JSON list of C-alpha atoms in Angstrom, two decimals:
[
{"chain": "X", "resi": 920, "resn": "LYS", "atom": "CA", "xyz": [-31.03, 3.34, -52.44]},
{"chain": "X", "resi": 921, "resn": "GLN", "atom": "CA", "xyz": [-31.38, -0.39, -51.89]},
{"chain": "X", "resi": 922, "resn": "TRP", "atom": "CA", "xyz": [-31.38, -2.07, -48.48]},
{"chain": "X", "resi": 923, "resn": "TYR", "atom": "CA", "xyz": [-28.58, -4.47, -47.62]},
{"chain": "X", "resi": 924, "resn": "GLN", "atom": "CA", "xyz": [-29.24, -7.28, -45.15]},
{"chain": "X", "resi": 925, "resn": "ARG", "atom": "CA", "xyz": [-30.94, -5.63, -42.17]},
{"chain": "X", "resi": 926, "resn": "ARG", "atom": "CA", "xyz": [-31.73, -1.93, -42.39]},
{"chain": "X", "resi": 927, "resn": "VAL", "atom": "CA", "xyz": [-28.41, -0.88, -43.97]},
{"chain": "X", "resi": 928, "resn": "PRO", "atom": "CA", "xyz": [-28.85, 1.53, -46.89]},
{"chain": "X", "resi": 929, "resn": "ILE", "atom": "CA", "xyz": [-26.34, 0.98, -49.70]},
{"chain": "X", "resi": 930, "resn": "THR", "atom": "CA", "xyz": [-26.28, 2.98, -52.91]},
{"chain": "X", "resi": 931, "resn": "ALA", "atom": "CA", "xyz": [-26.13, 0.72, -55.95]},
{"chain": "X", "resi": 932, "resn": "GLY", "atom": "CA", "xyz": [-22.49, 0.06, -56.86]},
{"chain": "X", "resi": 933, "resn": "GLU", "atom": "CA", "xyz": [-21.18, 1.74, -53.69]},
{"chain": "X", "resi": 934, "resn": "ALA", "atom": "CA", "xyz": [-18.13, 0.12, -52.06]},
{"chain": "X", "resi": 935, "resn": "ALA", "atom": "CA", "xyz": [-17.98, 0.30, -48.29]},
{"chain": "X", "resi": 936, "resn": "SER", "atom": "CA", "xyz": [-14.51, -0.08, -46.82]},
{"chain": "X", "resi": 937, "resn": "ASP", "atom": "CA", "xyz": [-15.45, -0.68, -43.17]},
{"chain": "X", "resi": 938, "resn": "CYS", "atom": "CA", "xyz": [-18.52, -2.59, -42.08]},
{"chain": "X", "resi": 939, "resn": "SER", "atom": "CA", "xyz": [-19.70, -4.04, -38.80]},
{"chain": "X", "resi": 940, "resn": "GLN", "atom": "CA", "xyz": [-22.07, -6.79, -37.83]},
{"chain": "X", "resi": 941, "resn": "PRO", "atom": "CA", "xyz": [-23.26, -8.81, -34.83]},
{"chain": "X", "resi": 942, "resn": "LYS", "atom": "CA", "xyz": [-20.66, -11.29, -33.64]},
{"chain": "X", "resi": 943, "resn": "PHE", "atom": "CA", "xyz": [-21.58, -14.97, -33.73]},
{"chain": "X", "resi": 944, "resn": "VAL", "atom": "CA", "xyz": [-20.11, -16.89, -30.81]},
{"chain": "X", "resi": 945, "resn": "GLU", "atom": "CA", "xyz": [-20.01, -20.65, -31.39]},
{"chain": "X", "resi": 946, "resn": "TYR", "atom": "CA", "xyz": [-22.54, -22.57, -29.30]},
{"chain": "X", "resi": 947, "resn": "THR", "atom": "CA", "xyz": [-23.92, -19.31, -27.86]},
{"chain": "X", "resi": 948, "resn": "GLY", "atom": "CA", "xyz": [-25.31, -17.54, -30.93]},
{"chain": "X", "resi": 949, "resn": "MET", "atom": "CA", "xyz": [-25.58, -14.12, -32.49]},
{"chain": "X", "resi": 950, "resn": "SER", "atom": "CA", "xyz": [-25.29, -10.94, -30.47]},
{"chain": "X", "resi": 951, "resn": "ALA", "atom": "CA", "xyz": [-28.68, -9.26, -30.34]},
{"chain": "X", "resi": 952, "resn": "VAL", "atom": "CA", "xyz": [-27.43, -5.76, -29.51]},
{"chain": "X", "resi": 953, "resn": "VAL", "atom": "CA", "xyz": [-25.48, -5.01, -32.72]},
{"chain": "X", "resi": 954, "resn": "GLU", "atom": "CA", "xyz": [-26.92, -4.35, -36.18]},
{"chain": "X", "resi": 955, "resn": "TYR", "atom": "CA", "xyz": [-25.41, -4.84, -39.63]},
{"chain": "X", "resi": 956, "resn": "LYS", "atom": "CA", "xyz": [-24.11, -1.45, -40.80]},
{"chain": "X", "resi": 957, "resn": "CYS", "atom": "CA", "xyz": [-21.52, 0.46, -42.74]},
{"chain": "X", "resi": 958, "resn": "GLY", "atom": "CA", "xyz": [-18.80, 1.77, -40.47]},
{"chain": "X", "resi": 959, "resn": "ALA", "atom": "CA", "xyz": [-16.56, 0.23, -37.84]},
{"chain": "X", "resi": 960, "resn": "CYS", "atom": "CA", "xyz": [-17.76, -1.27, -34.55]},
{"chain": "X", "resi": 961, "resn": "ALA", "atom": "CA", "xyz": [-18.27, 1.14, -31.67]},
{"chain": "X", "resi": 962, "resn": "ALA", "atom": "CA", "xyz": [-15.52, 1.30, -29.05]},
{"chain": "X", "resi": 963, "resn": "ASN", "atom": "CA", "xyz": [-15.43, -1.47, -26.42]},
{"chain": "X", "resi": 964, "resn": "THR", "atom": "CA", "xyz": [-17.80, -3.80, -28.32]},
{"chain": "X", "resi": 965, "resn": "GLU", "atom": "CA", "xyz": [-15.31, -6.57, -29.24]},
{"chain": "X", "resi": 966, "resn": "ALA", "atom": "CA", "xyz": [-17.41, -9.22, -27.47]},
{"chain": "X", "resi": 967, "resn": "THR", "atom": "CA", "xyz": [-20.56, -8.39, -29.45]},
{"chain": "X", "resi": 968, "resn": "CYS", "atom": "CA", "xyz": [-19.43, -6.73, -32.70]},
{"chain": "X", "resi": 969, "resn": "GLU", "atom": "CA", "xyz": [-17.29, -7.89, -35.61]},
{"chain": "X", "resi": 970, "resn": "SER", "atom": "CA", "xyz": [-15.74, -5.63, -38.26]},
{"chain": "X", "resi": 971, "resn": "CYS", "atom": "CA", "xyz": [-14.83, -6.43, -41.84]},
{"chain": "X", "resi": 972, "resn": "THR", "atom": "CA", "xyz": [-13.14, -4.53, -44.64]},
{"chain": "X", "resi": 973, "resn": "GLY", "atom": "CA", "xyz": [-14.18, -4.69, -48.28]},
{"chain": "X", "resi": 974, "resn": "ALA", "atom": "CA", "xyz": [-17.29, -4.30, -50.38]},
{"chain": "X", "resi": 975, "resn": "ALA", "atom": "CA", "xyz": [-20.37, -4.58, -48.16]},
{"chain": "X", "resi": 976, "resn": "GLU", "atom": "CA", "xyz": [-21.86, -7.28, -50.39]},
{"chain": "X", "resi": 977, "resn": "ALA", "atom": "CA", "xyz": [-18.76, -9.44, -49.85]},
{"chain": "X", "resi": 978, "resn": "CYS", "atom": "CA", "xyz": [-17.86, -9.02, -46.19]},
{"chain": "X", "resi": 979, "resn": "ASN", "atom": "CA", "xyz": [-20.94, -7.95, -44.25]},
{"chain": "X", "resi": 980, "resn": "THR", "atom": "CA", "xyz": [-23.20, -10.94, -44.78]},
{"chain": "X", "resi": 981, "resn": "VAL", "atom": "CA", "xyz": [-25.47, -12.94, -42.54]},
{"chain": "X", "resi": 982, "resn": "LYS", "atom": "CA", "xyz": [-23.67, -16.04, -41.28]},
{"chain": "X", "resi": 983, "resn": "GLU", "atom": "CA", "xyz": [-25.22, -19.34, -42.32]},
{"chain": "X", "resi": 984, "resn": "THR", "atom": "CA", "xyz": [-26.29, -21.36, -39.30]},
{"chain": "X", "resi": 985, "resn": "ALA", "atom": "CA", "xyz": [-27.25, -25.00, -38.78]},
{"chain": "X", "resi": 986, "resn": "ASP", "atom": "CA", "xyz": [-30.14, -26.26, -36.67]},
{"chain": "X", "resi": 987, "resn": "ASP", "atom": "CA", "xyz": [-29.93, -25.61, -32.94]},
{"chain": "X", "resi": 988, "resn": "PHE", "atom": "CA", "xyz": [-29.34, -28.59, -30.66]},
{"chain": "X", "resi": 989, "resn": "LYS", "atom": "CA", "xyz": [-29.51, -29.19, -26.91]},
{"chain": "X", "resi": 990, "resn": "CYS", "atom": "CA", "xyz": [-26.94, -30.19, -24.32]},
{"chain": "X", "resi": 991, "resn": "LYS", "atom": "CA", "xyz": [-27.30, -31.12, -20.69]},
{"chain": "X", "resi": 992, "resn": "ASN", "atom": "CA", "xyz": [-25.99, -28.70, -18.10]},
{"chain": "X", "resi": 993, "resn": "TYR", "atom": "CA", "xyz": [-24.63, -30.11, -14.86]},
{"chain": "X", "resi": 994, "resn": "GLU", "atom": "CA", "xyz": [-24.56, -28.80, -11.33]},
{"chain": "X", "resi": 995, "resn": "TYR", "atom": "CA", "xyz": [-22.71, -30.23, -8.35]},
{"chain": "X", "resi": 996, "resn": "SER", "atom": "CA", "xyz": [-24.95, -31.42, -5.52]},
{"chain": "X", "resi": 997, "resn": "ALA", "atom": "CA", "xyz": [-23.34, -31.09, -2.10]},
{"chain": "X", "resi": 998, "resn": "THR", "atom": "CA", "xyz": [-26.02, -33.45, -0.76]},
{"chain": "X", "resi": 999, "resn": "ASP", "atom": "CA", "xyz": [-25.42, -36.22, -3.34]},
{"chain": "X", "resi": 1000, "resn": "LYS", "atom": "CA", "xyz": [-21.68, -35.44, -3.62]},
{"chain": "X", "resi": 1001, "resn": "LYS", "atom": "CA", "xyz": [-21.89, -35.70, -7.42]},
{"chain": "X", "resi": 1002, "resn": "PHE", "atom": "CA", "xyz": [-22.79, -33.79, -10.57]},
{"chain": "X", "resi": 1003, "resn": "ASN", "atom": "CA", "xyz": [-26.42, -34.06, -11.67]},
{"chain": "X", "resi": 1004, "resn": "ALA", "atom": "CA", "xyz": [-27.91, -33.07, -15.02]},
{"chain": "X", "resi": 1005, "resn": "ALA", "atom": "CA", "xyz": [-30.21, -30.06, -14.81]},
{"chain": "X", "resi": 1006, "resn": "ALA", "atom": "CA", "xyz": [-33.90, -30.70, -15.52]},
{"chain": "X", "resi": 1007, "resn": "ASP", "atom": "CA", "xyz": [-33.87, -28.48, -18.62]},
{"chain": "X", "resi": 1008, "resn": "SER", "atom": "CA", "xyz": [-31.31, -28.78, -21.40]},
{"chain": "X", "resi": 1009, "resn": "THR", "atom": "CA", "xyz": [-29.44, -25.78, -22.80]},
{"chain": "X", "resi": 1010, "resn": "VAL", "atom": "CA", "xyz": [-30.20, -24.67, -26.38]},
{"chain": "X", "resi": 1011, "resn": "CYS", "atom": "CA", "xyz": [-26.92, -24.45, -28.33]},
{"chain": "X", "resi": 1012, "resn": "LYS", "atom": "CA", "xyz": [-26.37, -22.38, -31.49]},
{"chain": "X", "resi": 1013, "resn": "ARG", "atom": "CA", "xyz": [-23.92, -23.20, -34.27]},
{"chain": "X", "resi": 1014, "resn": "LEU", "atom": "CA", "xyz": [-22.69, -22.17, -37.68]},
{"chain": "X", "resi": 1015, "resn": "LYS", "atom": "CA", "xyz": [-23.38, -24.40, -40.69]},
{"chain": "X", "resi": 1016, "resn": "ALA", "atom": "CA", "xyz": [-19.93, -26.07, -40.61]},
{"chain": "X", "resi": 1017, "resn": "THR", "atom": "CA", "xyz": [-19.87, -26.58, -36.82]},
{"chain": "X", "resi": 1018, "resn": "LYS", "atom": "CA", "xyz": [-20.49, -30.08, -35.53]},
{"chain": "X", "resi": 1019, "resn": "ILE", "atom": "CA", "xyz": [-22.67, -30.94, -32.55]},
{"chain": "X", "resi": 1020, "resn": "MET", "atom": "CA", "xyz": [-20.54, -31.04, -29.39]},
{"chain": "X", "resi": 1021, "resn": "CYS", "atom": "CA", "xyz": [-21.52, -31.12, -25.72]},
{"chain": "X", "resi": 1022, "resn": "ASN", "atom": "CA", "xyz": [-19.36, -31.13, -22.59]},
{"chain": "X", "resi": 1023, "resn": "MET", "atom": "CA", "xyz": [-19.92, -32.55, -19.13]},
{"chain": "X", "resi": 1024, "resn": "PRO", "atom": "CA", "xyz": [-17.96, -33.14, -15.93]},
{"chain": "X", "resi": 1025, "resn": "GLY", "atom": "CA", "xyz": [-15.12, -35.62, -16.40]},
{"chain": "X", "resi": 1026, "resn": "THR", "atom": "CA", "xyz": [-14.06, -38.46, -14.14]},
{"chain": "X", "resi": 1027, "resn": "LYS", "atom": "CA", "xyz": [-11.77, -36.22, -12.06]},
{"chain": "X", "resi": 1028, "resn": "ALA", "atom": "CA", "xyz": [-14.11, -33.20, -11.77]},
{"chain": "X", "resi": 1029, "resn": "THR", "atom": "CA", "xyz": [-14.46, -31.92, -8.19]},
{"chain": "X", "resi": 1030, "resn": "ASP", "atom": "CA", "xyz": [-17.14, -29.78, -6.58]},
{"chain": "X", "resi": 1031, "resn": "ALA", "atom": "CA", "xyz": [-15.12, -26.71, -7.63]},
{"chain": "X", "resi": 1032, "resn": "TYR", "atom": "CA", "xyz": [-15.46, -27.54, -11.36]},
{"chain": "X", "resi": 1033, "resn": "LYS", "atom": "CA", "xyz": [-17.88, -25.41, -13.40]},
{"chain": "X", "resi": 1034, "resn": "VAL", "atom": "CA", "xyz": [-19.33, -26.83, -16.63]},
{"chain": "X", "resi": 1035, "resn": "LYS", "atom": "CA", "xyz": [-18.36, -24.57, -19.55]},
{"chain": "X", "resi": 1036, "resn": "MET", "atom": "CA", "xyz": [-21.00, -22.74, -21.63]},
{"chain": "X", "resi": 1037, "resn": "ALA", "atom": "CA", "xyz": [-23.85, -24.56, -19.84]},
{"chain": "X", "resi": 1038, "resn": "GLY", "atom": "CA", "xyz": [-22.80, -27.81, -21.52]},
{"chain": "X", "resi": 1039, "resn": "CYS", "atom": "CA", "xyz": [-22.63, -26.48, -25.12]},
{"chain": "X", "resi": 1040, "resn": "GLY", "atom": "CA", "xyz": [-19.44, -26.99, -27.12]},
{"chain": "X", "resi": 1041, "resn": "PRO", "atom": "CA", "xyz": [-16.15, -28.77, -26.48]},
{"chain": "X", "resi": 1042, "resn": "CYS", "atom": "CA", "xyz": [-14.06, -28.92, -23.31]},
{"chain": "X", "resi": 1043, "resn": "THR", "atom": "CA", "xyz": [-11.03, -26.68, -22.96]},
{"chain": "X", "resi": 1044, "resn": "ALA", "atom": "CA", "xyz": [-7.83, -28.56, -23.86]},
{"chain": "X", "resi": 1045, "resn": "GLU", "atom": "CA", "xyz": [-6.55, -28.22, -20.28]},
{"chain": "X", "resi": 1046, "resn": "ASP", "atom": "CA", "xyz": [-9.77, -29.53, -18.67]},
{"chain": "X", "resi": 1047, "resn": "LYS", "atom": "CA", "xyz": [-9.91, -32.45, -21.11]},
{"chain": "X", "resi": 1048, "resn": "LYS", "atom": "CA", "xyz": [-6.25, -33.35, -20.51]},
{"chain": "X", "resi": 1049, "resn": "ASN", "atom": "CA", "xyz": [-6.81, -33.29, -16.73]},
{"chain": "X", "resi": 1050, "resn": "GLU", "atom": "CA", "xyz": [-10.02, -35.35, -17.09]},
{"chain": "X", "resi": 1051, "resn": "LEU", "atom": "CA", "xyz": [-12.08, -32.57, -15.52]},
{"chain": "X", "resi": 1052, "resn": "CYS", "atom": "CA", "xyz": [-14.27, -32.47, -18.63]},
{"chain": "X", "resi": 1053, "resn": "ALA", "atom": "CA", "xyz": [-15.62, -35.05, -21.08]},
{"chain": "X", "resi": 1054, "resn": "GLU", "atom": "CA", "xyz": [-17.21, -34.53, -24.51]},
{"chain": "X", "resi": 1055, "resn": "CYS", "atom": "CA", "xyz": [-19.95, -36.16, -26.54]},
{"chain": "X", "resi": 1056, "resn": "ASP", "atom": "CA", "xyz": [-20.96, -35.52, -30.13]},
{"chain": "X", "resi": 1057, "resn": "THR", "atom": "CA", "xyz": [-24.70, -36.14, -30.07]},
{"chain": "X", "resi": 1058, "resn": "ALA", "atom": "CA", "xyz": [-27.44, -33.79, -28.89]},
{"chain": "X", "resi": 1059, "resn": "ASP", "atom": "CA", "xyz": [-28.61, -34.05, -25.26]},
{"chain": "X", "resi": 1060, "resn": "CYS", "atom": "CA", "xyz": [-26.05, -36.77, -24.52]},
{"chain": "X", "resi": 1061, "resn": "THR", "atom": "CA", "xyz": [-25.25, -37.87, -20.99]},
{"chain": "X", "resi": 1062, "resn": "LYS", "atom": "CA", "xyz": [-22.25, -40.12, -21.69]},
{"chain": "X", "resi": 1063, "resn": "ALA", "atom": "CA", "xyz": [-18.87, -39.28, -23.18]},
{"chain": "X", "resi": 1064, "resn": "SER", "atom": "CA", "xyz": [-18.33, -40.27, -26.81]},
{"chain": "X", "resi": 1065, "resn": "SER", "atom": "CA", "xyz": [-17.14, -43.85, -27.16]},
{"chain": "X", "resi": 1066, "resn": "ALA", "atom": "CA", "xyz": [-13.93, -42.64, -28.80]},
{"chain": "X", "resi": 1067, "resn": "THR", "atom": "CA", "xyz": [-13.22, -40.38, -25.82]},
{"chain": "X", "resi": 1068, "resn": "ALA", "atom": "CA", "xyz": [-14.05, -43.12, -23.33]},
{"chain": "X", "resi": 1069, "resn": "LEU", "atom": "CA", "xyz": [-11.93, -45.62, -25.24]},
{"chain": "X", "resi": 1070, "resn": "ALA", "atom": "CA", "xyz": [-8.98, -43.22, -25.37]},
{"chain": "X", "resi": 1071, "resn": "ALA", "atom": "CA", "xyz": [-9.31, -42.55, -21.62]},
{"chain": "X", "resi": 1072, "resn": "LEU", "atom": "CA", "xyz": [-9.17, -46.31, -21.03]},
{"chain": "X", "resi": 1073, "resn": "LEU", "atom": "CA", "xyz": [-6.40, -47.21, -23.49]},
{"chain": "X", "resi": 1074, "resn": "LEU", "atom": "CA", "xyz": [-3.91, -44.37, -22.96]},
{"chain": "X", "resi": 1075, "resn": "PRO", "atom": "CA", "xyz": [-3.00, -45.33, -19.36]},
{"chain": "X", "resi": 1076, "resn": "LEU", "atom": "CA", "xyz": [-2.82, -48.99, -20.44]},
{"chain": "X", "resi": 1077, "resn": "ILE", "atom": "CA", "xyz": [-0.44, -48.18, -23.30]},
{"chain": "X", "resi": 1078, "resn": "ALA", "atom": "CA", "xyz": [1.70, -46.00, -21.01]},
{"chain": "X", "resi": 1079, "resn": "SER", "atom": "CA", "xyz": [1.92, -48.88, -18.49]},
{"chain": "X", "resi": 1080, "resn": "LEU", "atom": "CA", "xyz": [2.90, -51.38, -21.16]},
{"chain": "X", "resi": 1081, "resn": "TYR", "atom": "CA", "xyz": [5.50, -48.98, -22.53]},
{"chain": "X", "resi": 1082, "resn": "THR", "atom": "CA", "xyz": [7.16, -48.61, -19.12]},
{"chain": "X", "resi": 1083, "resn": "LEU", "atom": "CA", "xyz": [7.16, -52.39, -18.61]},
{"chain": "X", "resi": 1084, "resn": "LEU", "atom": "CA", "xyz": [8.77, -53.13, -21.95]}
]
């Protein structure tokens, strides 16, 4: 027998129809509690395990990752009445094709707003639309991307001009 990936015995030329592996969650990383193996995921492990069907060599492979990066996490201070960046940044994990993206409280975020994924990854579409969340595309950033800031400035201006004309 030869060993495939991590501790999975495969007989040479053997085709496995169902395989399972740790699930990679963007900006969070690989699940540590699931191993690569032949056979389907155990029941109730959808959040940590991912199944694939096909030859083990083709479907049950280690996902290629890019370098980790850091994002600021924010907490609301009742004393200061504003969001402050935490002293330590959050380490964010990503796949090779995933771009760096951080999120932070937007201009209309209230004390009830909770920063998503400790600052790693993009805003939800709803939070971004409601200006509860802002994004930046550089590591450890503390200001929204210029394109996002520009759009937030220009869209209301364009809407006003449209209604006037």
